[in-house]
């Protein structure tokens, strides 16, 4: 079964290497998304999504297989290789027939989870073990590259036919709840729904998972490794998938409760993220802003420092806006203050413009002055520059800066609030 778009020389090299391994009892198989998408295309007439990155699994050493593959390819085809010895994987970048192909070659492995949510312990295994460690049945199908045989020990083809996502094991989500986020990604991309038994597993996992995220929790209640995996899956969801559909699926399955109970009940995330997208803000920051304690959630997800700082600045600004306008500002009505007063608050040292944008998209203050500041006021400067003032006799120094601020304020006073 050929994969459309894969260079013929690569297909021939992989088949040759696979036959060499077969002679010594070491299988080489194509696994993962390439096989799934090929079946959807060939059997179910789904549109072909283009040449994917290729995931290969080998019985035996991945690095030894890569050496054999390199010998079977034309000279200069290998443009880059990165080996991850701890995980038994090698990433390859190939240039063939004017096309760049990315290969991920992994030693077949078996996984066990010592504690729910922790990183798994990995040991070498066979191809069957490697398929058994995967998330959903539709991703546990392999194509033996020596014989061309399709290996489907978990019924993935039947689930493809039914266009459903079935978790591989009864404890798949207990072991790694981030699989539910991944399921929402696949569901939105492929138009699949979570199979009934898997949905019940999601309900039980969310109900039982000790993920309250309050101060004073017992140590280890929320493993750091799980927070990292959740963030990575959310980043992929927001960057690569039709995120409105994916987040709607995740919320429908109860999965936003893995982040925060208030987010699970949030009916405004779609509008907030749409506005954030228009303002050029990180979508994950806009999502986290809807949590009961955004900074605590940011810490648990291990957001980058810049995003964590943006949330902190937004919370500081939100408090300042509440003080400026009282209940009127929080209710969406402009406080009876001047444009200069608004600018003084919105341009507080240490508050980035992006924090004002986040206040705007989250409805943290009076919409009209925030929007006018974002679109116009922040760009208004003194009608005279420093050089012009000096030419008119203004001495350089603190007085010059004060005069520039005064002239800008006079210009701002001409603006409509």
XYZ file of C-alpha atoms in Angstrom, residues 18 26-32 54-62 65 88-90 103-109 125-128 130-131 142-145:
38
model
C 12.392 -3.897 5.966
C 12.925 -7.637 13.138
C 9.850 -5.970 11.713
C 9.765 -2.431 10.353
C 6.365 -0.786 10.132
C 4.787 2.508 9.222
C 2.492 3.608 12.064
C 0.379 6.500 13.284
C 6.308 9.541 8.616
C 6.520 7.544 11.846
C 8.364 4.229 11.684
C 8.649 1.607 14.417
C 11.345 -1.054 14.367
C 11.823 -4.239 16.323
C 15.381 -3.651 17.463
C 17.679 -0.654 17.390
C 16.346 2.438 15.634
C 18.022 0.729 11.152
C 15.203 5.162 21.400
C 14.199 7.500 18.574
C 15.974 9.134 15.644
C 11.031 10.609 9.314
C 10.721 9.667 12.969
C 12.231 6.219 13.554
C 11.579 4.623 16.951
C 12.598 1.419 18.648
C 9.459 -0.532 19.553
C 8.751 -0.044 23.246
C 9.427 -4.163 23.305
C 8.015 -5.565 20.115
C 5.784 -3.974 17.500
C 2.657 -5.369 19.184
C 4.256 -0.408 20.681
C 0.803 -0.454 19.131
C 0.544 -0.421 11.317
C 1.694 -1.218 7.798
C 4.414 -3.893 7.667
C 6.871 -2.489 5.138
